[in-house]
PDB file of C-alpha atoms in Angstrom:
ATOM      1  CA  UNK A   1     -36.056  52.452  37.832  1.00  0.00           C
ATOM      2  CA  UNK A   2     -38.308  53.572  34.393  1.00  0.00           C
ATOM      3  CA  UNK A   3     -40.387  56.923  33.807  1.00  0.00           C
ATOM      4  CA  UNK A   4     -42.080  55.161  31.155  1.00  0.00           C
ATOM      5  CA  UNK A   5     -45.384  52.857  32.585  1.00  0.00           C
ATOM      6  CA  UNK A   6     -45.033  50.292  29.624  1.00  0.00           C
ATOM      7  CA  UNK A   7     -41.746  49.620  30.833  1.00  0.00           C
ATOM      8  CA  UNK A   8     -41.646  49.067  34.192  1.00  0.00           C
ATOM      9  CA  UNK A   9     -44.862  46.700  33.438  1.00  0.00           C
ATOM     10  CA  UNK A  10     -42.185  44.601  30.407  1.00  0.00           C
ATOM     11  CA  UNK A  11     -39.551  44.540  33.426  1.00  0.00           C
ATOM     12  CA  UNK A  12     -42.028  43.046  35.864  1.00  0.00           C
ATOM     13  CA  UNK A  13     -43.517  40.256  33.972  1.00  0.00           C
ATOM     14  CA  UNK A  14     -39.943  38.956  33.286  1.00  0.00           C
ATOM     15  CA  UNK A  15     -38.555  38.979  36.733  1.00  0.00           C
ATOM     16  CA  UNK A  16     -42.329  36.882  37.769  1.00  0.00           C
ATOM     17  CA  UNK A  17     -40.448  34.413  35.057  1.00  0.00           C
ATOM     18  CA  UNK A  18     -37.352  33.986  37.675  1.00  0.00           C
ATOM     19  CA  UNK A  19     -37.943  32.426  40.832  1.00  0.00           C
ATOM     20  CA  UNK A  20     -34.937  33.498  42.297  1.00  0.00           C
ATOM     21  CA  UNK A  21     -35.785  36.650  41.325  1.00  0.00           C
ATOM     22  CA  UNK A  22     -38.023  39.441  43.694  1.00  0.00           C
ATOM     23  CA  UNK A  23     -39.599  42.754  42.865  1.00  0.00           C
ATOM     24  CA  UNK A  24     -38.766  45.789  45.725  1.00  0.00           C
ATOM     25  CA  UNK A  25     -40.602  47.993  43.935  1.00  0.00           C
ATOM     26  CA  UNK A  26     -41.042  50.286  40.957  1.00  0.00           C
ATOM     27  CA  UNK A  27     -39.847  53.800  40.418  1.00  0.00           C
ATOM     28  CA  UNK A  28     -40.134  56.417  38.071  1.00  0.00           C
ATOM     29  CA  UNK A  29     -38.198  59.243  38.909  1.00  0.00           C
ATOM     30  CA  UNK A  30     -34.889  59.119  40.695  1.00  0.00           C
ATOM     31  CA  UNK A  31     -36.607  60.870  43.996  1.00  0.00           C
ATOM     32  CA  UNK A  32     -38.535  57.692  44.591  1.00  0.00           C
ATOM     33  CA  UNK A  33     -35.481  55.257  44.161  1.00  0.00           C
ATOM     34  CA  UNK A  34     -33.236  57.466  46.474  1.00  0.00           C
ATOM     35  CA  UNK A  35     -35.680  56.459  48.964  1.00  0.00           C
ATOM     36  CA  UNK A  36     -36.577  52.686  48.085  1.00  0.00           C
ATOM     37  CA  UNK A  37     -32.946  51.907  48.657  1.00  0.00           C
ATOM     38  CA  UNK A  38     -32.360  53.803  51.545  1.00  0.00           C
ATOM     39  CA  UNK A  39     -35.100  51.398  53.448  1.00  0.00           C
ATOM     40  CA  UNK A  40     -33.970  48.353  51.930  1.00  0.00           C
ATOM     41  CA  UNK A  41     -31.387  46.270  51.318  1.00  0.00           C
ATOM     42  CA  UNK A  42     -31.403  45.467  47.044  1.00  0.00           C
ATOM     43  CA  UNK A  43     -29.261  43.325  45.362  1.00  0.00           C
ATOM     44  CA  UNK A  44     -29.807  44.738  42.062  1.00  0.00           C
ATOM     45  CA  UNK A  45     -31.472  47.276  40.115  1.00  0.00           C
ATOM     46  CA  UNK A  46     -32.507  48.029  36.540  1.00  0.00           C
ATOM     47  CA  UNK A  47     -32.326  51.413  36.205  1.00  0.00           C
ATOM     48  CA  UNK A  48     -33.495  53.306  33.250  1.00  0.00           C
ATOM     49  CA  UNK A  49     -30.881  56.793  31.459  1.00  0.00           C
ATOM     50  CA  UNK A  50     -33.178  59.083  30.066  1.00  0.00           C
ATOM     51  CA  UNK A  51     -35.393  60.277  32.853  1.00  0.00           C
ATOM     52  CA  UNK A  52     -36.522  63.581  34.143  1.00  0.00           C
ATOM     53  CA  UNK A  53     -35.361  65.855  36.613  1.00  0.00           C
ATOM     54  CA  UNK A  54     -32.087  63.438  36.949  1.00  0.00           C
ATOM     55  CA  UNK A  55     -30.936  61.174  34.370  1.00  0.00           C
ATOM     56  CA  UNK A  56     -29.407  57.674  35.203  1.00  0.00           C
ATOM     57  CA  UNK A  57     -25.776  58.300  34.633  1.00  0.00           C
ATOM     58  CA  UNK A  58     -25.990  61.466  36.966  1.00  0.00           C
ATOM     59  CA  UNK A  59     -28.459  58.854  39.436  1.00  0.00           C
ATOM     60  CA  UNK A  60     -26.094  56.416  39.577  1.00  0.00           C
ATOM     61  CA  UNK A  61     -22.714  58.455  40.412  1.00  0.00           C
ATOM     62  CA  UNK A  62     -24.566  61.029  43.021  1.00  0.00           C
ATOM     63  CA  UNK A  63     -25.124  57.566  45.101  1.00  0.00           C
ATOM     64  CA  UNK A  64     -22.279  56.835  47.893  1.00  0.00           C
ATOM     65  CA  UNK A  65     -23.389  53.087  47.937  1.00  0.00           C
ATOM     66  CA  UNK A  66     -24.790  51.162  44.801  1.00  0.00           C
ATOM     67  CA  UNK A  67     -26.123  47.633  43.976  1.00  0.00           C
ATOM     68  CA  UNK A  68     -25.236  45.996  41.048  1.00  0.00           C
ATOM     69  CA  UNK A  69     -26.927  47.445  38.248  1.00  0.00           C
ATOM     70  CA  UNK A  70     -28.583  47.067  34.967  1.00  0.00           C
ATOM     71  CA  UNK A  71     -29.679  49.732  32.676  1.00  0.00           C
ATOM     72  CA  UNK A  72     -31.994  49.493  30.400  1.00  0.00           C
ATOM     73  CA  UNK A  73     -32.275  52.318  27.063  1.00  0.00           C
ATOM     74  CA  UNK A  74     -33.235  53.269  24.000  1.00  0.00           C
ATOM     75  CA  UNK A  75     -30.171  55.308  24.222  1.00  0.00           C
ATOM     76  CA  UNK A  76     -27.011  53.371  22.694  1.00  0.00           C
ATOM     77  CA  UNK A  77     -24.765  55.864  22.868  1.00  0.00           C
ATOM     78  CA  UNK A  78     -24.388  55.598  26.601  1.00  0.00           C
ATOM     79  CA  UNK A  79     -23.356  52.315  26.315  1.00  0.00           C
ATOM     80  CA  UNK A  80     -19.617  52.937  26.456  1.00  0.00           C
ATOM     81  CA  UNK A  81     -20.339  55.571  30.246  1.00  0.00           C
ATOM     82  CA  UNK A  82     -22.418  52.902  31.285  1.00  0.00           C
ATOM     83  CA  UNK A  83     -19.195  50.428  31.378  1.00  0.00           C
ATOM     84  CA  UNK A  84     -17.036  52.928  32.553  1.00  0.00           C
ATOM     85  CA  UNK A  85     -19.705  52.724  35.953  1.00  0.00           C
ATOM     86  CA  UNK A  86     -19.412  49.410  36.400  1.00  0.00           C
ATOM     87  CA  UNK A  87     -22.798  48.479  35.518  1.00  0.00           C
ATOM     88  CA  UNK A  88     -23.622  44.787  35.423  1.00  0.00           C
ATOM     89  CA  UNK A  89     -25.068  44.719  31.859  1.00  0.00           C
ATOM     90  CA  UNK A  90     -26.472  46.936  29.294  1.00  0.00           C
ATOM     91  CA  UNK A  91     -30.422  46.415  27.786  1.00  0.00           C
ATOM     92  CA  UNK A  92     -31.307  48.086  24.696  1.00  0.00           C
ATOM     93  CA  UNK A  93     -34.570  48.575  23.760  1.00  0.00           C
ATOM     94  CA  UNK A  94     -36.565  46.567  23.300  1.00  0.00           C
ATOM     95  CA  UNK A  95     -34.926  43.228  25.149  1.00  0.00           C
ATOM     96  CA  UNK A  96     -36.598  39.755  24.857  1.00  0.00           C
ATOM     97  CA  UNK A  97     -36.277  37.580  27.630  1.00  0.00           C
ATOM     98  CA  UNK A  98     -33.246  35.330  26.555  1.00  0.00           C
ATOM     99  CA  UNK A  99     -31.271  39.092  26.885  1.00  0.00           C
ATOM    100  CA  UNK A 100     -33.001  40.066  30.106  1.00  0.00           C
ATOM    101  CA  UNK A 101     -32.143  36.120  31.473  1.00  0.00           C
ATOM    102  CA  UNK A 102     -28.593  36.402  30.247  1.00  0.00           C
ATOM    103  CA  UNK A 103     -27.940  39.860  32.065  1.00  0.00           C
ATOM    104  CA  UNK A 104     -29.365  38.227  35.581  1.00  0.00           C
ATOM    105  CA  UNK A 105     -26.911  35.571  35.336  1.00  0.00           C
ATOM    106  CA  UNK A 106     -24.271  38.216  34.688  1.00  0.00           C
ATOM    107  CA  UNK A 107     -25.413  39.560  37.657  1.00  0.00           C
ATOM    108  CA  UNK A 108     -26.302  36.443  40.035  1.00  0.00           C
ATOM    109  CA  UNK A 109     -22.669  35.095  39.072  1.00  0.00           C
ATOM    110  CA  UNK A 110     -21.298  38.689  40.627  1.00  0.00           C
ATOM    111  CA  UNK A 111     -23.364  38.901  43.588  1.00  0.00           C
ATOM    112  CA  UNK A 112     -21.758  35.473  44.543  1.00  0.00           C
ATOM    113  CA  UNK A 113     -18.391  36.547  43.343  1.00  0.00           C
ATOM    114  CA  UNK A 114     -18.591  39.450  45.440  1.00  0.00           C
ATOM    115  CA  UNK A 115     -20.618  37.694  49.045  1.00  0.00           C
ATOM    116  CA  UNK A 116     -18.288  34.299  50.135  1.00  0.00           C
ATOM    117  CA  UNK A 117     -15.969  36.417  52.341  1.00  0.00           C
ATOM    118  CA  UNK A 118     -18.218  39.262  53.768  1.00  0.00           C
ATOM    119  CA  UNK A 119     -20.671  36.382  54.773  1.00  0.00           C
ATOM    120  CA  UNK A 120     -18.299  33.515  55.428  1.00  0.00           C
ATOM    121  CA  UNK A 121     -15.305  32.911  57.958  1.00  0.00           C
ATOM    122  CA  UNK A 122     -12.624  31.531  55.966  1.00  0.00           C
ATOM    123  CA  UNK A 123     -11.999  29.336  58.577  1.00  0.00           C
ATOM    124  CA  UNK A 124     -15.253  27.226  57.635  1.00  0.00           C
ATOM    125  CA  UNK A 125     -16.198  25.576  54.605  1.00  0.00           C
ATOM    126  CA  UNK A 126     -19.822  24.372  54.848  1.00  0.00           C
ATOM    127  CA  UNK A 127     -20.967  21.604  52.429  1.00  0.00           C
ATOM    128  CA  UNK A 128     -23.776  22.306  50.317  1.00  0.00           C
ATOM    129  CA  UNK A 129     -26.846  19.116  50.005  1.00  0.00           C
ATOM    130  CA  UNK A 130     -26.201  17.245  46.782  1.00  0.00           C
ATOM    131  CA  UNK A 131     -29.380  19.143  44.068  1.00  0.00           C
ATOM    132  CA  UNK A 132     -31.922  16.821  43.306  1.00  0.00           C
ATOM    133  CA  UNK A 133     -34.523  18.569  42.258  1.00  0.00           C
ATOM    134  CA  UNK A 134     -35.369  21.603  40.123  1.00  0.00           C
ATOM    135  CA  UNK A 135     -38.176  24.223  40.283  1.00  0.00           C
ATOM    136  CA  UNK A 136     -39.657  25.288  37.468  1.00  0.00           C
ATOM    137  CA  UNK A 137     -42.475  27.737  36.269  1.00  0.00           C
ATOM    138  CA  UNK A 138     -45.632  27.011  34.691  1.00  0.00           C
ATOM    139  CA  UNK A 139     -49.509  27.014  34.324  1.00  0.00           C
ATOM    140  CA  UNK A 140     -49.074  29.541  36.837  1.00  0.00           C
ATOM    141  CA  UNK A 141     -47.902  27.597  39.435  1.00  0.00           C
ATOM    142  CA  UNK A 142     -44.198  26.884  40.617  1.00  0.00           C
ATOM    143  CA  UNK A 143     -42.891  23.082  40.145  1.00  0.00           C
ATOM    144  CA  UNK A 144     -40.794  21.030  41.790  1.00  0.00           C
ATOM    145  CA  UNK A 145     -39.457  18.314  39.295  1.00  0.00           C
ATOM    146  CA  UNK A 146     -37.330  15.846  40.909  1.00  0.00           C
ATOM    147  CA  UNK A 147     -33.749  15.370  38.743  1.00  0.00           C
ATOM    148  CA  UNK A 148     -34.210  11.769  38.532  1.00  0.00           C
ATOM    149  CA  UNK A 149     -37.660  11.767  36.436  1.00  0.00           C
ATOM    150  CA  UNK A 150     -36.400  14.300  33.631  1.00  0.00           C
ATOM    151  CA  UNK A 151     -36.015  11.726  30.348  1.00  0.00           C
ATOM    152  CA  UNK A 152     -34.971  14.936  28.624  1.00  0.00           C
ATOM    153  CA  UNK A 153     -35.391  18.665  28.346  1.00  0.00           C
ATOM    154  CA  UNK A 154     -36.322  20.036  25.081  1.00  0.00           C
ATOM    155  CA  UNK A 155     -36.160  24.058  23.240  1.00  0.00           C
ATOM    156  CA  UNK A 156     -39.676  25.176  21.705  1.00  0.00           C
ATOM    157  CA  UNK A 157     -39.011  28.985  20.706  1.00  0.00           C
ATOM    158  CA  UNK A 158     -39.072  30.759  23.800  1.00  0.00           C
ATOM    159  CA  UNK A 159     -40.422  28.207  26.121  1.00  0.00           C
ATOM    160  CA  UNK A 160     -39.226  24.463  27.349  1.00  0.00           C
ATOM    161  CA  UNK A 161     -40.261  21.671  27.483  1.00  0.00           C
ATOM    162  CA  UNK A 162     -39.866  19.195  30.450  1.00  0.00           C
ATOM    163  CA  UNK A 163     -40.489  15.310  29.458  1.00  0.00           C
ATOM    164  CA  UNK A 164     -41.444  13.479  32.555  1.00  0.00           C
ATOM    165  CA  UNK A 165     -43.075  10.167  33.170  1.00  0.00           C
ATOM    166  CA  UNK A 166     -45.698  12.282  33.609  1.00  0.00           C
ATOM    167  CA  UNK A 167     -45.977  14.391  30.704  1.00  0.00           C
ATOM    168  CA  UNK A 168     -44.744  17.598  29.827  1.00  0.00           C
ATOM    169  CA  UNK A 169     -44.465  20.683  31.159  1.00  0.00           C
ATOM    170  CA  UNK A 170     -43.600  23.793  29.298  1.00  0.00           C
ATOM    171  CA  UNK A 171     -41.863  26.665  30.580  1.00  0.00           C
ATOM    172  CA  UNK A 172     -41.137  30.362  29.359  1.00  0.00           C
ATOM    173  CA  UNK A 173     -37.452  30.229  29.617  1.00  0.00           C
ATOM    174  CA  UNK A 174     -34.111  29.946  27.959  1.00  0.00           C
ATOM    175  CA  UNK A 175     -32.490  26.708  27.282  1.00  0.00           C
ATOM    176  CA  UNK A 176     -29.225  28.431  27.935  1.00  0.00           C
ATOM    177  CA  UNK A 177     -29.896  29.509  31.327  1.00  0.00           C
ATOM    178  CA  UNK A 178     -31.016  25.961  32.169  1.00  0.00           C
ATOM    179  CA  UNK A 179     -28.197  24.390  30.901  1.00  0.00           C
ATOM    180  CA  UNK A 180     -25.860  26.975  33.405  1.00  0.00           C
ATOM    181  CA  UNK A 181     -29.161  26.048  36.181  1.00  0.00           C
ATOM    182  CA  UNK A 182     -28.795  21.423  35.861  1.00  0.00           C
ATOM    183  CA  UNK A 183     -25.804  19.929  37.391  1.00  0.00           C
ATOM    184  CA  UNK A 184     -22.905  19.560  34.690  1.00  0.00           C
ATOM    185  CA  UNK A 185     -22.477  16.001  36.167  1.00  0.00           C
ATOM    186  CA  UNK A 186     -25.706  14.752  35.338  1.00  0.00           C
ATOM    187  CA  UNK A 187     -26.812  16.635  32.395  1.00  0.00           C
ATOM    188  CA  UNK A 188     -24.872  16.765  28.631  1.00  0.00           C
ATOM    189  CA  UNK A 189     -25.853  19.266  25.798  1.00  0.00           C
ATOM    190  CA  UNK A 190     -26.559  16.822  22.704  1.00  0.00           C
ATOM    191  CA  UNK A 191     -28.129  19.316  20.272  1.00  0.00           C
ATOM    192  CA  UNK A 192     -28.755  23.525  20.531  1.00  0.00           C
ATOM    193  CA  UNK A 193     -32.645  22.281  20.806  1.00  0.00           C
ATOM    194  CA  UNK A 194     -31.916  19.689  23.560  1.00  0.00           C
ATOM    195  CA  UNK A 195     -29.979  18.382  27.063  1.00  0.00           C
ATOM    196  CA  UNK A 196     -30.339  14.762  28.569  1.00  0.00           C
ATOM    197  CA  UNK A 197     -29.733  13.294  31.630  1.00  0.00           C
ATOM    198  CA  UNK A 198     -26.523  11.444  31.141  1.00  0.00           C
ATOM    199  CA  UNK A 199     -27.464   8.244  33.140  1.00  0.00           C
ATOM    200  CA  UNK A 200     -30.865   7.918  30.634  1.00  0.00           C
ATOM    201  CA  UNK A 201     -28.426   7.892  27.603  1.00  0.00           C
ATOM    202  CA  UNK A 202     -29.219   4.017  26.197  1.00  0.00           C
ATOM    203  CA  UNK A 203     -27.124   4.120  22.700  1.00  0.00           C
ATOM    204  CA  UNK A 204     -25.863   6.506  20.068  1.00  0.00           C
ATOM    205  CA  UNK A 205     -26.531   5.360  16.622  1.00  0.00           C
ATOM    206  CA  UNK A 206     -24.868   7.848  14.058  1.00  0.00           C
ATOM    207  CA  UNK A 207     -25.985  10.954  14.562  1.00  0.00           C
ATOM    208  CA  UNK A 208     -29.301  10.040  17.184  1.00  0.00           C
ATOM    209  CA  UNK A 209     -28.824   8.479  20.969  1.00  0.00           C
ATOM    210  CA  UNK A 210     -31.617   6.861  22.754  1.00  0.00           C
ATOM    211  CA  UNK A 211     -33.361   7.554  25.926  1.00  0.00           C
ATOM    212  CA  UNK A 212     -36.045   5.310  26.408  1.00  0.00           C
ATOM    213  CA  UNK A 213     -38.350   4.572  22.691  1.00  0.00           C
ATOM    214  CA  UNK A 214     -36.883   8.497  21.968  1.00  0.00           C
ATOM    215  CA  UNK A 215     -34.716   9.041  19.304  1.00  0.00           C
ATOM    216  CA  UNK A 216     -32.675  12.390  19.699  1.00  0.00           C
ATOM    217  CA  UNK A 217     -30.499  14.597  17.150  1.00  0.00           C
ATOM    218  CA  UNK A 218     -26.954  15.174  18.195  1.00  0.00           C
ATOM    219  CA  UNK A 219     -25.389  18.573  16.878  1.00  0.00           C
ATOM    220  CA  UNK A 220     -22.022  18.345  15.278  1.00  0.00           C
ATOM    221  CA  UNK A 221     -20.854  21.003  17.389  1.00  0.00           C
ATOM    222  CA  UNK A 222     -21.466  18.955  20.518  1.00  0.00           C
ATOM    223  CA  UNK A 223     -21.078  15.128  19.069  1.00  0.00           C
ATOM    224  CA  UNK A 224     -17.250  15.853  20.527  1.00  0.00           C
ATOM    225  CA  UNK A 225     -18.029  16.876  24.131  1.00  0.00           C
ATOM    226  CA  UNK A 226     -20.773  13.549  23.996  1.00  0.00           C
ATOM    227  CA  UNK A 227     -18.212  11.180  22.765  1.00  0.00           C
ATOM    228  CA  UNK A 228     -15.889  12.497  25.584  1.00  0.00           C
ATOM    229  CA  UNK A 229     -17.936  12.467  28.551  1.00  0.00           C
ATOM    230  CA  UNK A 230     -20.416   9.318  27.674  1.00  0.00           C
ATOM    231  CA  UNK A 231     -18.741   6.425  24.954  1.00  0.00           C
ATOM    232  CA  UNK A 232     -15.087   7.439  25.714  1.00  0.00           C
ATOM    233  CA  UNK A 233     -13.722   3.518  26.119  1.00  0.00           C
ATOM    234  CA  UNK A 234     -11.155   2.982  29.880  1.00  0.00           C
TER     235      UNK A 234
END
């Protein structure tokens, strides 16, 4: 909820880049937001603080039951008060897509932590199927990439490049958020700009790993974990 149309459009653009988020609605004032929250089951709200009629802080205090909230504001002096209201995060305008993703990851983690006791009977354990693919937004399409087809993943500023036998696929996202999404038993980060599948690492030569015909650099801060997980004897 934000009274600035430009700010709302930017948020909608950022949300559209993440396949697990869906926009339920845009509101320019608290009255619109109240109606939307009453009529819909909403998990997460992006809430501006300075709005006409009622501030975001006042709006939040007026709600008996609230979804998770991320504040978006140009006023840093409200940060302490925001956290006292148990908001998930505090995005100070103008914020980058990477900072937006960090806030969403926090909200997703809290949402998942809150749900098991509500949705899963304590005596029942459901085994989730092993993940064998990843969904990637690129070229205005949602691509389904098999994990076994990924040769390596490269960070290119705000983009991430997936290198596969069929070529390179560019997606607007951060390597950090992707690292949290990929199965840790199959992928390892070897550099600030590279994530690689463990089973495709063929050799270590100095500070370079061999993956097929490619030689990729190993960052100093990632070398110890690489040696322990991939090249440890015994």
